[in-house]
PDB file of C-alpha atoms in Angstrom:
ATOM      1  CA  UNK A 775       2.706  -1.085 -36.296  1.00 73.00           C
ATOM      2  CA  UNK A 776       0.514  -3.687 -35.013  1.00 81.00           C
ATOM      3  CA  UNK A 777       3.913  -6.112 -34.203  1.00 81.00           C
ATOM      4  CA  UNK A 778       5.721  -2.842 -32.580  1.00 78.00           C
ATOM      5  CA  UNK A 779       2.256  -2.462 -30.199  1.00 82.00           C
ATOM      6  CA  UNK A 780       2.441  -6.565 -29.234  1.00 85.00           C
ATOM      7  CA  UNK A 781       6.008  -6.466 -29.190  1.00 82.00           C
ATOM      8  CA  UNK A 782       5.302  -3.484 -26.392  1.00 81.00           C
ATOM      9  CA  UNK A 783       2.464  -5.258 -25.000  1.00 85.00           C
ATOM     10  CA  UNK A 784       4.775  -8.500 -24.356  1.00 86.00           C
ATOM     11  CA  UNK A 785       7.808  -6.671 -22.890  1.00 83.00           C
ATOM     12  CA  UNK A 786       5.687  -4.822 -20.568  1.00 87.00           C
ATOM     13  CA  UNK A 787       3.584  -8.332 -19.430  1.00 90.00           C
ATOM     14  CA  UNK A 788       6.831  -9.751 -18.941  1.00 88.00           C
ATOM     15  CA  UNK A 789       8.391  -6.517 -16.612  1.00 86.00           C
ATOM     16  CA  UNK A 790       5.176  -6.854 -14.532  1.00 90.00           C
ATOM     17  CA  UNK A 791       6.219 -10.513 -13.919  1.00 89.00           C
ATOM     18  CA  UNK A 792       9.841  -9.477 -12.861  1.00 87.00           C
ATOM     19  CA  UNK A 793       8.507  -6.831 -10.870  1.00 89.00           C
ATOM     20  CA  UNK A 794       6.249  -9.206  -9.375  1.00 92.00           C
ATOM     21  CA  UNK A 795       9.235 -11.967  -8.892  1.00 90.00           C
ATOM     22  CA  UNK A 796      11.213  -8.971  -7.273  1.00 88.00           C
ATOM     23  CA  UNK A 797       8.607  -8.079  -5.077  1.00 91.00           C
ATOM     24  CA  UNK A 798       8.442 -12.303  -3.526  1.00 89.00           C
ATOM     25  CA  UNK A 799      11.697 -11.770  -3.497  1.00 88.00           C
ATOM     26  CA  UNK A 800      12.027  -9.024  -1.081  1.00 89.00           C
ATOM     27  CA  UNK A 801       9.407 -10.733   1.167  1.00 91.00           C
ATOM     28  CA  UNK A 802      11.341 -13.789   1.243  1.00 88.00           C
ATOM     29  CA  UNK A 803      14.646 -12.036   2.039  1.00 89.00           C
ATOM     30  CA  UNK A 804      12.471 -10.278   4.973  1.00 91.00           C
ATOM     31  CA  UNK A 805      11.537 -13.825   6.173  1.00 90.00           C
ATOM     32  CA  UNK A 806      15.303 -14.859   5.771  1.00 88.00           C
ATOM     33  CA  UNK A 807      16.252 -11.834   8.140  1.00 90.00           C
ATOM     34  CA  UNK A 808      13.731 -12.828  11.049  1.00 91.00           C
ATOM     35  CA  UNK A 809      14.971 -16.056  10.352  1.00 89.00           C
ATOM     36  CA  UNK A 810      18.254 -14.959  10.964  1.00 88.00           C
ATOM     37  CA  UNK A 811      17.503 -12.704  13.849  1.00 91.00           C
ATOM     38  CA  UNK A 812      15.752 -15.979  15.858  1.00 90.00           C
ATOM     39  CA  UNK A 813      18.896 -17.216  15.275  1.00 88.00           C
ATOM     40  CA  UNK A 814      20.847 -14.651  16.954  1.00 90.00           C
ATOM     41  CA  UNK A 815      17.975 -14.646  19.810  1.00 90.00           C
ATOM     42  CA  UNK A 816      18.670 -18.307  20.287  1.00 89.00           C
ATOM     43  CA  UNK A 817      22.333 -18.059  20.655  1.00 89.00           C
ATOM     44  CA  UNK A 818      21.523 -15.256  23.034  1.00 91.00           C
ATOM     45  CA  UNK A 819      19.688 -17.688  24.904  1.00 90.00           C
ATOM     46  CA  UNK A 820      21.996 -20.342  24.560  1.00 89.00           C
ATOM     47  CA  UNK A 821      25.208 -18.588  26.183  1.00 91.00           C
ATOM     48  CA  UNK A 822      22.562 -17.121  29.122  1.00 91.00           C
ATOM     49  CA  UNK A 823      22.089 -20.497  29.624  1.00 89.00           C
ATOM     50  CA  UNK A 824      25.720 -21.527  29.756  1.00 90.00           C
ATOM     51  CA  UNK A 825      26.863 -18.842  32.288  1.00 90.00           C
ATOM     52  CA  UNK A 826      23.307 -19.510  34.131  1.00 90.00           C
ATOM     53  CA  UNK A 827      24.603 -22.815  34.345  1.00 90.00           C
ATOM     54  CA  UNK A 828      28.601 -22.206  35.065  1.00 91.00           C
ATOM     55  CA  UNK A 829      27.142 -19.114  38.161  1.00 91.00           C
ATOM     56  CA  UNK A 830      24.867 -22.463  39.583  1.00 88.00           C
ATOM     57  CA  UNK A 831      27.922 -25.201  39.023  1.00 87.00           C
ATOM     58  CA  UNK A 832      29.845 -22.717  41.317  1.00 88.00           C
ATOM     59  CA  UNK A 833      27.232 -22.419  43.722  1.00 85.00           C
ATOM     60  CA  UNK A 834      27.086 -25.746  44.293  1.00 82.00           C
ATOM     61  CA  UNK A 835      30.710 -26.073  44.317  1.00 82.00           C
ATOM     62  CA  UNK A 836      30.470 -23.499  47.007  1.00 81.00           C
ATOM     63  CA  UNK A 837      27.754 -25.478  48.986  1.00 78.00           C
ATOM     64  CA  UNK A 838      29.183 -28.998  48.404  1.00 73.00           C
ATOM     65  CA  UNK A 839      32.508 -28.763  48.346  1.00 70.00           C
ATOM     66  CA  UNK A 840      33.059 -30.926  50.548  1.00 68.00           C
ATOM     67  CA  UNK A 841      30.788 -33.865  49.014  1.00 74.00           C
ATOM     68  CA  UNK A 842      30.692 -35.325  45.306  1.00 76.00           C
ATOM     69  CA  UNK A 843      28.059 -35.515  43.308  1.00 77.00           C
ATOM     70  CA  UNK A 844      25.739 -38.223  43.220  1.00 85.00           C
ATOM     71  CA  UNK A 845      25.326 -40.395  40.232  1.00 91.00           C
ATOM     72  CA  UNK A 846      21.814 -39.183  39.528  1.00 93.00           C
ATOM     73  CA  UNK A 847      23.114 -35.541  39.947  1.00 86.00           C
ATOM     74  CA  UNK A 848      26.147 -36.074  37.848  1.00 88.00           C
ATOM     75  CA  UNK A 849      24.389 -38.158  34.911  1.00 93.00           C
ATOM     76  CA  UNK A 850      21.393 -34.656  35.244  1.00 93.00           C
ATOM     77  CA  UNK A 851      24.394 -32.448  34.828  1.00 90.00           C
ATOM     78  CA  UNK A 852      25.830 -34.397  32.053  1.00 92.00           C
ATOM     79  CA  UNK A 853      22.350 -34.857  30.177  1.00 94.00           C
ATOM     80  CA  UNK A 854      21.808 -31.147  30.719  1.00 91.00           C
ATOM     81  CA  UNK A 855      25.222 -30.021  29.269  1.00 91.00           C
ATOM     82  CA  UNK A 856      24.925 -32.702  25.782  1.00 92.00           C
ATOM     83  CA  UNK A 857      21.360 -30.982  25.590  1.00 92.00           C
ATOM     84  CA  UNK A 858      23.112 -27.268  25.613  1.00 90.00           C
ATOM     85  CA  UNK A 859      25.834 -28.676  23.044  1.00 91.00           C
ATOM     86  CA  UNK A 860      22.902 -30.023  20.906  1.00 92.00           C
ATOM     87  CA  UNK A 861      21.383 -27.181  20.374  1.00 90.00           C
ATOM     88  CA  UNK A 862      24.319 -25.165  20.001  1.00 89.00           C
ATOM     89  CA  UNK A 863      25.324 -27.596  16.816  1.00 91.00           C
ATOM     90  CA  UNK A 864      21.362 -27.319  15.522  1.00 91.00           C
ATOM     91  CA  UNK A 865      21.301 -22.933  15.928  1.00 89.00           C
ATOM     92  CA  UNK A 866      24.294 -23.406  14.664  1.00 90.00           C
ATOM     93  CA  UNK A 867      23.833 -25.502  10.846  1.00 91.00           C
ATOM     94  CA  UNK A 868      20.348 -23.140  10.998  1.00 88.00           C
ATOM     95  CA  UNK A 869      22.840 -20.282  10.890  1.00 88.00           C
ATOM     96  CA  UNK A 870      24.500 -21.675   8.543  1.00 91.00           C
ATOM     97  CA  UNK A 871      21.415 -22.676   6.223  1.00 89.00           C
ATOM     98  CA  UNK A 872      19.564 -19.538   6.670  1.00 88.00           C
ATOM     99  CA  UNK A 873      22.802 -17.744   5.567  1.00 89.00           C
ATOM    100  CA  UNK A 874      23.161 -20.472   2.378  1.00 92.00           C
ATOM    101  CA  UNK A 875      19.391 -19.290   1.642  1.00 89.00           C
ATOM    102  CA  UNK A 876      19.998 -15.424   2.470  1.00 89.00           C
ATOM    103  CA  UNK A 877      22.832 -14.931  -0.078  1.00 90.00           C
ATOM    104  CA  UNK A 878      20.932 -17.571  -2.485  1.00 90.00           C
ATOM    105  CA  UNK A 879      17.965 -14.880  -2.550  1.00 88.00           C
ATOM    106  CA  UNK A 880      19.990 -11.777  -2.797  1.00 89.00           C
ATOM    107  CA  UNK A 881      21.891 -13.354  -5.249  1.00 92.00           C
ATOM    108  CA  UNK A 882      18.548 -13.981  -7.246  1.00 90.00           C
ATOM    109  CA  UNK A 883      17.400 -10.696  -6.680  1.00 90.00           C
ATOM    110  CA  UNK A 884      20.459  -9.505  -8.167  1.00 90.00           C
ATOM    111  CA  UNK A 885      20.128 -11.199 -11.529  1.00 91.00           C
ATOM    112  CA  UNK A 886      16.748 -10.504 -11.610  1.00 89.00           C
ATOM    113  CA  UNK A 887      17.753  -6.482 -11.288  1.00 90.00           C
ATOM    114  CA  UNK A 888      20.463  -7.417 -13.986  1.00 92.00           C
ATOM    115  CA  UNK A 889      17.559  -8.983 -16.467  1.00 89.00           C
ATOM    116  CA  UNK A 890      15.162  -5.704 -15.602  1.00 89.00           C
ATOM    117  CA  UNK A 891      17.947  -3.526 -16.864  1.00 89.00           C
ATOM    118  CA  UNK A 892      18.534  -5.511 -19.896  1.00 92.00           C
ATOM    119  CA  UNK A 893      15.291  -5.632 -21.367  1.00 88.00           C
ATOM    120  CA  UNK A 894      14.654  -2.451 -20.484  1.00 88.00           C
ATOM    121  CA  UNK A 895      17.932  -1.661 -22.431  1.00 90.00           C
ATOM    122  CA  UNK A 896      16.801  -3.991 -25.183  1.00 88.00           C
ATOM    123  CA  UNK A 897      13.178  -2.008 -25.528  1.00 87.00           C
ATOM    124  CA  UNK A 898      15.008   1.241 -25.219  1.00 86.00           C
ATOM    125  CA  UNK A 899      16.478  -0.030 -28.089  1.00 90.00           C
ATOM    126  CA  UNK A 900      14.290  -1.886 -30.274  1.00 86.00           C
ATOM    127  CA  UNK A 901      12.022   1.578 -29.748  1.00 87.00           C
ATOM    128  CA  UNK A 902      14.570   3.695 -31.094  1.00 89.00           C
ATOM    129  CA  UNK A 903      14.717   1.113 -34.140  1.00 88.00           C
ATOM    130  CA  UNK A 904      10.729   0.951 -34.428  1.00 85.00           C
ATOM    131  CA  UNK A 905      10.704   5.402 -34.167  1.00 87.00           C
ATOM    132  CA  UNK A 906      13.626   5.477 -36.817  1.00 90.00           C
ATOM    133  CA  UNK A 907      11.431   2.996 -39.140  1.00 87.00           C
ATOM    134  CA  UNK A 908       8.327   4.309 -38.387  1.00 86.00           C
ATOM    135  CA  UNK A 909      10.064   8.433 -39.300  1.00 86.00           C
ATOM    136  CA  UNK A 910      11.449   6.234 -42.235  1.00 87.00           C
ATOM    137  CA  UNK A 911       8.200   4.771 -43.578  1.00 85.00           C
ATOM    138  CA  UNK A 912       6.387   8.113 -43.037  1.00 84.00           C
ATOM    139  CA  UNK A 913       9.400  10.103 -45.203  1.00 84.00           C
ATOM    140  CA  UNK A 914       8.903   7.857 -48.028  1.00 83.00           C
ATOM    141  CA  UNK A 915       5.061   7.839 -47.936  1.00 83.00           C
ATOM    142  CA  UNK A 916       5.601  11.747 -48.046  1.00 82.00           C
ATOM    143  CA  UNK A 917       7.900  11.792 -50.917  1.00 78.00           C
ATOM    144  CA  UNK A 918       5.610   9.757 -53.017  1.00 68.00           C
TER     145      UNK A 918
END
């Protein structure tokens, strides 16, 4: 009886700490979706930028038609579009590792659901075994 009680006490310490491990879990999969929503807001950002920056190139092609571009203004323009593309190609890998780390977690929170419903299914078990015994045990202490 004693065993049966620790066995107990051990199954239920360790579906605290999958609880618990579920619980980090869903805050970390939270953390993954802001992450992932910053994302979005940054390529937001990014392609305001880019038509900001197309509606001004045709401004100027408007007001200076007539002229080229100096050097300086050229090598700005050119700086300023390898900065857009930059950060286009980092949002973009962050998408790509935030997603890599999103599915990761879920993932993990899905074997961890999996494990949860096996012991559970093992104690469901091993409880049934322990009742039958103990119905067992108290039959034959009747009988003698």
């Amino acid at each position: 009886m004693t065993d049966m009680i620790q066995m107990f006490l051990n199954a239920t310490t360790e579906l605290e700490n999958l609880k618990q491990q579920v619980e980090n879990d869903k805050h970390t999969i939270k953390e993954l979706e802001t992450f992932k929503q910053q994302a979005e807001n940054d390529r937001n950002t990014i392609q305001l930028l880019q038509n900001r920056v197309f509606f001004l190139e045709t401004e100027l092609t408007k007001l200076n038609a007539s002229k080229p571009p100096t050097n300086q203004e050229f090598s700005t323009y050119l700086m300023s579009m390898n900065q857009l593309i930059q950060n286009m190609a980092a949002n973009e890998e962050n998408d790509k590792n935030l997603t890599h780390h999103f599915n990761a977690a879920v993932k993990q929170l899905d074997e961890l659901k999996a494990e949860m419903l096996h012991t559970r299914l093992n104690q469901s078990t091993e409880m049934e075994h322990y009742k039958q015994q103990s119905e067992s045990e108290k039959s034959k202490q009747q009988s003698n």
